Short mmCIF file of C-alpha atoms in Angstrom, two decimals:
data_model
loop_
_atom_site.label_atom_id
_atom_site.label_comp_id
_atom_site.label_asym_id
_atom_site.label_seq_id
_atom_site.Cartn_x
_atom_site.Cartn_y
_atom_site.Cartn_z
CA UNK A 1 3.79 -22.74 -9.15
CA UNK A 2 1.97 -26.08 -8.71
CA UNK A 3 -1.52 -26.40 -9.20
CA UNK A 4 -1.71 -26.99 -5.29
CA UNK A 5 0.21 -23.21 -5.56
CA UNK A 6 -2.66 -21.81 -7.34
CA UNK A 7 -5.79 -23.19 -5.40
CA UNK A 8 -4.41 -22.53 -2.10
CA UNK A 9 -2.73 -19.38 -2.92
CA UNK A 10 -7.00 -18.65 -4.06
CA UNK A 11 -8.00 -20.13 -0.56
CA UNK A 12 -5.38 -17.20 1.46
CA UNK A 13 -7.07 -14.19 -1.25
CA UNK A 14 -10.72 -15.38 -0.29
CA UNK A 15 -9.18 -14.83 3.38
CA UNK A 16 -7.99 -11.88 2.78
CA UNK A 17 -11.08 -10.95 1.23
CA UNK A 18 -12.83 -11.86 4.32
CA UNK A 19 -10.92 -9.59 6.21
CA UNK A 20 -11.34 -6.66 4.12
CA UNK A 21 -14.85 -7.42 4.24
CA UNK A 22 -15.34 -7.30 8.13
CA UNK A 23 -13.13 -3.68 8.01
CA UNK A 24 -9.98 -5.42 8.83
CA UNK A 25 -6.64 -5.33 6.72
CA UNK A 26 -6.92 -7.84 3.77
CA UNK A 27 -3.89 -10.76 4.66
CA UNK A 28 -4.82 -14.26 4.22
CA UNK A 29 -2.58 -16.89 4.88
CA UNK A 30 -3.13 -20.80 5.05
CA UNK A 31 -0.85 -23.42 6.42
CA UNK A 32 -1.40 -27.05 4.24
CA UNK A 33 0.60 -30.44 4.09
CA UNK A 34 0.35 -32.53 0.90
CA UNK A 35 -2.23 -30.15 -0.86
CA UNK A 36 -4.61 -30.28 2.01
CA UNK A 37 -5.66 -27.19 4.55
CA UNK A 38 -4.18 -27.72 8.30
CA UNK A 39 -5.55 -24.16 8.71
CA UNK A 40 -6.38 -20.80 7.61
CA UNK A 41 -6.01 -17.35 8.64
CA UNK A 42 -6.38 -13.98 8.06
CA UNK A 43 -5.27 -10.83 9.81
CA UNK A 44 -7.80 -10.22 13.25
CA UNK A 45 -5.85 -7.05 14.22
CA UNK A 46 -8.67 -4.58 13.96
CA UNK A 47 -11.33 -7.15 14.48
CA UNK A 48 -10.08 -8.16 17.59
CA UNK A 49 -7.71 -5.42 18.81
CA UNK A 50 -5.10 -7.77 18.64
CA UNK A 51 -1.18 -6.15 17.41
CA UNK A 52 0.09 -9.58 16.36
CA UNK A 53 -3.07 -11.09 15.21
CA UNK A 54 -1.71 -11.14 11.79
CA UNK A 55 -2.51 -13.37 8.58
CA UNK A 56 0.49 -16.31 9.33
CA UNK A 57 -0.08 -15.76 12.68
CA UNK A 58 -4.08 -16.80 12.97
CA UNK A 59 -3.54 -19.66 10.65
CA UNK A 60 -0.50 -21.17 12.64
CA UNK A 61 -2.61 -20.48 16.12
CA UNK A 62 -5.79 -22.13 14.31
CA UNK A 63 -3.15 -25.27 13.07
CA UNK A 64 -2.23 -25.72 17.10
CA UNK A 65 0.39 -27.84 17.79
CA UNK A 66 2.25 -29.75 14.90
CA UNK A 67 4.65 -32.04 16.05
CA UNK A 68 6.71 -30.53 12.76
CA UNK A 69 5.84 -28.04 10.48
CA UNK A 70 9.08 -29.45 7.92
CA UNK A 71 6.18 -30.75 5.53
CA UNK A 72 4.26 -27.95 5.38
CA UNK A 73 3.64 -24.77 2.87
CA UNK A 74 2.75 -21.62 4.11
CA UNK A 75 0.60 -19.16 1.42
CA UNK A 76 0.50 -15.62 2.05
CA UNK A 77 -1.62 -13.07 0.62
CA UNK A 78 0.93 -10.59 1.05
CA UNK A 79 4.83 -10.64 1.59
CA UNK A 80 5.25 -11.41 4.80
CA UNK A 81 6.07 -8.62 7.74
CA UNK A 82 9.41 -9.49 10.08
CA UNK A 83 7.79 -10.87 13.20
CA UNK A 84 5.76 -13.76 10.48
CA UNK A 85 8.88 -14.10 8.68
CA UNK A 86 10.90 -15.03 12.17
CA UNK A 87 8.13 -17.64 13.24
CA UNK A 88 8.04 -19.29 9.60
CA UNK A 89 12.46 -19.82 10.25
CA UNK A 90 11.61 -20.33 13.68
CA UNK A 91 8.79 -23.50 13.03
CA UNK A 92 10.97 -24.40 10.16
CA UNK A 93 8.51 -23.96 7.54
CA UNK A 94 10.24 -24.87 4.53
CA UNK A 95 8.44 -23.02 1.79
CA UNK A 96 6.41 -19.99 1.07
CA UNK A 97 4.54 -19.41 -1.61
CA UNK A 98 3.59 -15.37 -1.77
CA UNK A 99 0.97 -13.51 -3.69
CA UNK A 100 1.67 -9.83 -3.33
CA UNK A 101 5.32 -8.48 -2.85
CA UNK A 102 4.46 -4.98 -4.56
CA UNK A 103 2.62 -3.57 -2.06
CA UNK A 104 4.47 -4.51 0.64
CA UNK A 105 7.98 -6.65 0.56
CA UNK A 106 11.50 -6.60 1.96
CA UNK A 107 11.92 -9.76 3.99
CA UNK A 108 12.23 -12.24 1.11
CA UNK A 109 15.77 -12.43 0.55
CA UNK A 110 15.72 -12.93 4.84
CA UNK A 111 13.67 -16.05 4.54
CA UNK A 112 15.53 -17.36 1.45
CA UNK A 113 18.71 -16.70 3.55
CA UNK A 114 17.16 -19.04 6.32
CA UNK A 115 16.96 -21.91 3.79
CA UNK A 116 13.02 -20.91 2.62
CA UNK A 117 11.88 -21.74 -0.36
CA UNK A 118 10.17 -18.16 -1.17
CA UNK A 119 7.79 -18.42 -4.30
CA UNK A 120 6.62 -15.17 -5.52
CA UNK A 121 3.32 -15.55 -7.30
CA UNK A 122 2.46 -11.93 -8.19
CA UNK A 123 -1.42 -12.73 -7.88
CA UNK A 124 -3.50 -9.82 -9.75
CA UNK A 125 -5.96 -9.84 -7.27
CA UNK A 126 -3.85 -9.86 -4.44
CA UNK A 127 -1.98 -6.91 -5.75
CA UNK A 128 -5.28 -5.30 -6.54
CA UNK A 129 -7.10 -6.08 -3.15
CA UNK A 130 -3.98 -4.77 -0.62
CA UNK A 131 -3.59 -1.63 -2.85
CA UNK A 132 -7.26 -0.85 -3.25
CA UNK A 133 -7.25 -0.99 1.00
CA UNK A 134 -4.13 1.32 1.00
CA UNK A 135 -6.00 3.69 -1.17
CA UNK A 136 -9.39 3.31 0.98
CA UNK A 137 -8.14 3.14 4.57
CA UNK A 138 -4.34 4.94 4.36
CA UNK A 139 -4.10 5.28 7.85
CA UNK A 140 -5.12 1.19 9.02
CA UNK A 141 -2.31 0.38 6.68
CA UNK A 142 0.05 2.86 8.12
CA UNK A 143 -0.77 1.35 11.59
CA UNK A 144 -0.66 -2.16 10.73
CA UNK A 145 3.09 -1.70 9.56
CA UNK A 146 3.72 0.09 12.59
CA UNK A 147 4.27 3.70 10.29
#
Protein backbone atom coordinates (compact mmCIF):
# COMPACT_ATOMS: atom_id res chain seq x y z
CA UNK A 1 0.00 0.00 0.00
CA UNK A 2 1.08 3.51 -1.09
CA UNK A 3 0.57 6.35 0.98
CA UNK A 4 -2.08 7.47 -1.75
CA UNK A 5 -3.51 3.64 -0.59
CA UNK A 6 -3.86 4.75 2.87
CA UNK A 7 -5.47 8.33 2.60
CA UNK A 8 -7.91 7.37 0.09
CA UNK A 9 -8.63 4.02 1.39
CA UNK A 10 -9.50 6.73 4.85
CA UNK A 11 -11.57 8.95 2.36
CA UNK A 12 -14.01 5.45 1.21
CA UNK A 13 -14.24 4.52 5.49
CA UNK A 14 -15.38 8.23 6.24
CA UNK A 15 -17.99 7.27 3.34
CA UNK A 16 -18.90 4.46 4.66
CA UNK A 17 -19.21 6.06 7.84
CA UNK A 18 -21.55 8.47 6.33
CA UNK A 19 -23.70 5.89 5.29
CA UNK A 20 -23.99 4.12 8.44
CA UNK A 21 -24.70 7.34 9.88
CA UNK A 22 -27.83 8.25 7.72
CA UNK A 23 -29.20 4.31 8.53
CA UNK A 24 -27.83 3.04 5.35
CA UNK A 25 -25.28 0.06 4.92
CA UNK A 26 -21.68 1.33 5.60
CA UNK A 27 -19.72 0.88 1.80
CA UNK A 28 -17.63 3.66 0.71
CA UNK A 29 -15.90 3.61 -2.35
CA UNK A 30 -13.90 6.44 -4.26
CA UNK A 31 -12.71 6.46 -7.79
CA UNK A 32 -9.11 8.76 -8.05
CA UNK A 33 -6.41 9.23 -10.88
CA UNK A 34 -2.87 10.20 -9.82
CA UNK A 35 -3.72 10.48 -6.00
CA UNK A 36 -6.52 12.87 -6.61
CA UNK A 37 -10.56 12.22 -5.99
CA UNK A 38 -12.63 11.97 -9.49
CA UNK A 39 -15.43 10.94 -7.09
CA UNK A 40 -16.82 9.37 -4.12
CA UNK A 41 -19.50 7.16 -3.13
CA UNK A 42 -21.15 5.31 -0.74
CA UNK A 43 -23.97 2.81 -0.78
CA UNK A 44 -27.68 4.95 -1.26
CA UNK A 45 -29.67 1.66 -1.24
CA UNK A 46 -31.78 2.31 1.79
CA UNK A 47 -31.48 6.03 1.54
CA UNK A 48 -32.85 6.15 -1.69
CA UNK A 49 -34.64 2.84 -2.28
CA UNK A 50 -32.35 2.20 -4.88
CA UNK A 51 -31.18 -2.04 -5.36
CA UNK A 52 -28.00 -1.10 -7.23
CA UNK A 53 -27.21 2.09 -5.58
CA UNK A 54 -24.19 0.53 -4.15
CA UNK A 55 -20.72 2.00 -2.86
CA UNK A 56 -18.66 1.57 -6.57
CA UNK A 57 -21.67 2.21 -8.11
CA UNK A 58 -22.49 5.99 -6.66
CA UNK A 59 -18.91 6.95 -7.01
CA UNK A 60 -18.60 5.81 -10.77
CA UNK A 61 -22.26 7.57 -11.46
CA UNK A 62 -20.90 10.78 -9.45
CA UNK A 63 -17.32 10.42 -11.80
CA UNK A 64 -19.81 10.61 -15.12
CA UNK A 65 -18.30 9.97 -18.14
CA UNK A 66 -14.45 9.23 -18.33
CA UNK A 67 -13.23 8.92 -21.62
CA UNK A 68 -11.02 5.88 -19.83
CA UNK A 69 -11.02 4.70 -16.55
CA UNK A 70 -7.29 2.62 -17.44
CA UNK A 71 -5.61 5.30 -15.02
CA UNK A 72 -7.73 5.07 -12.37
CA UNK A 73 -7.89 3.23 -8.72
CA UNK A 74 -10.94 2.21 -7.32
CA UNK A 75 -11.00 1.97 -3.10
CA UNK A 76 -13.58 0.00 -1.54
CA UNK A 77 -14.64 -0.12 1.91
CA UNK A 78 -15.64 -3.54 1.57
CA UNK A 79 -14.83 -6.46 -0.94
CA UNK A 80 -16.66 -5.83 -3.64
CA UNK A 81 -20.25 -7.70 -4.47
CA UNK A 82 -20.49 -9.41 -8.26
CA UNK A 83 -22.52 -6.82 -10.12
CA UNK A 84 -19.40 -3.90 -8.83
CA UNK A 85 -16.90 -6.41 -9.56
CA UNK A 86 -18.37 -6.88 -13.40
CA UNK A 87 -18.49 -2.96 -13.97
CA UNK A 88 -14.82 -2.47 -12.49
CA UNK A 89 -13.65 -5.49 -15.61
CA UNK A 90 -16.19 -3.98 -17.61
CA UNK A 91 -14.70 0.04 -17.35
CA UNK A 92 -11.35 -1.56 -17.20
CA UNK A 93 -10.39 -0.32 -13.93
CA UNK A 94 -7.07 -1.59 -13.45
CA UNK A 95 -6.65 -1.74 -9.71
CA UNK A 96 -8.49 -2.11 -6.50
CA UNK A 97 -7.38 -1.42 -3.45
CA UNK A 98 -9.91 -3.16 -0.65
CA UNK A 99 -10.36 -2.55 3.01
CA UNK A 100 -12.57 -5.27 4.38
CA UNK A 101 -12.60 -8.86 2.80
CA UNK A 102 -13.63 -10.58 6.25
CA UNK A 103 -16.90 -9.61 6.42
CA UNK A 104 -17.81 -10.06 3.17
CA UNK A 105 -15.43 -11.50 0.14
CA UNK A 106 -15.44 -14.06 -2.65
CA UNK A 107 -14.99 -12.15 -5.89
CA UNK A 108 -11.29 -11.34 -5.54
CA UNK A 109 -9.68 -14.07 -7.23
CA UNK A 110 -12.62 -13.05 -10.22
CA UNK A 111 -11.19 -9.61 -10.58
CA UNK A 112 -7.54 -10.75 -10.33
CA UNK A 113 -8.53 -13.31 -13.06
CA UNK A 114 -9.72 -10.24 -15.24
CA UNK A 115 -6.20 -8.74 -15.05
CA UNK A 116 -7.10 -6.46 -11.61
CA UNK A 117 -4.72 -5.53 -9.52
CA UNK A 118 -6.73 -6.50 -6.14
CA UNK A 119 -4.95 -4.98 -2.98
CA UNK A 120 -6.29 -6.23 0.19
CA UNK A 121 -5.73 -3.71 2.94
CA UNK A 122 -7.44 -5.37 5.92
CA UNK A 123 -8.39 -1.81 7.43
CA UNK A 124 -9.32 -2.25 11.33
CA UNK A 125 -11.92 0.07 11.08
CA UNK A 126 -13.40 -1.12 8.10
CA UNK A 127 -13.57 -4.58 9.50
CA UNK A 128 -14.91 -3.10 12.68
CA UNK A 129 -17.57 -0.68 11.09
CA UNK A 130 -19.28 -3.51 8.46
CA UNK A 131 -19.33 -6.07 11.36
CA UNK A 132 -20.60 -3.75 14.05
CA UNK A 133 -23.71 -3.01 11.25
CA UNK A 134 -24.11 -6.84 10.78
CA UNK A 135 -24.44 -7.15 14.48
CA UNK A 136 -26.86 -3.94 14.74
CA UNK A 137 -29.08 -4.25 11.67
CA UNK A 138 -28.82 -8.34 10.70
CA UNK A 139 -31.57 -8.18 8.51
CA UNK A 140 -30.37 -4.72 6.12
CA UNK A 141 -27.28 -6.79 5.65
CA UNK A 142 -29.10 -9.92 4.76
CA UNK A 143 -31.07 -7.81 2.18
CA UNK A 144 -28.33 -5.90 0.78
CA UNK A 145 -26.58 -9.28 -0.28
CA UNK A 146 -29.72 -10.39 -1.60
CA UNK A 147 -29.93 -13.37 1.51
Amino acid sequence: MTDDDTRLLRVAYEEARAGFDEGGCPIGSVLARGGRVVALGRNQRVQKGDPVAHGEMDALRKAGRQKSYRDTVLYTSLSPCMMCSGTIVQFGIPRVVIGDTRNFGGNEDFLRSRGVEVVIADDPDCIALMARFIREKPELWAEDIAE
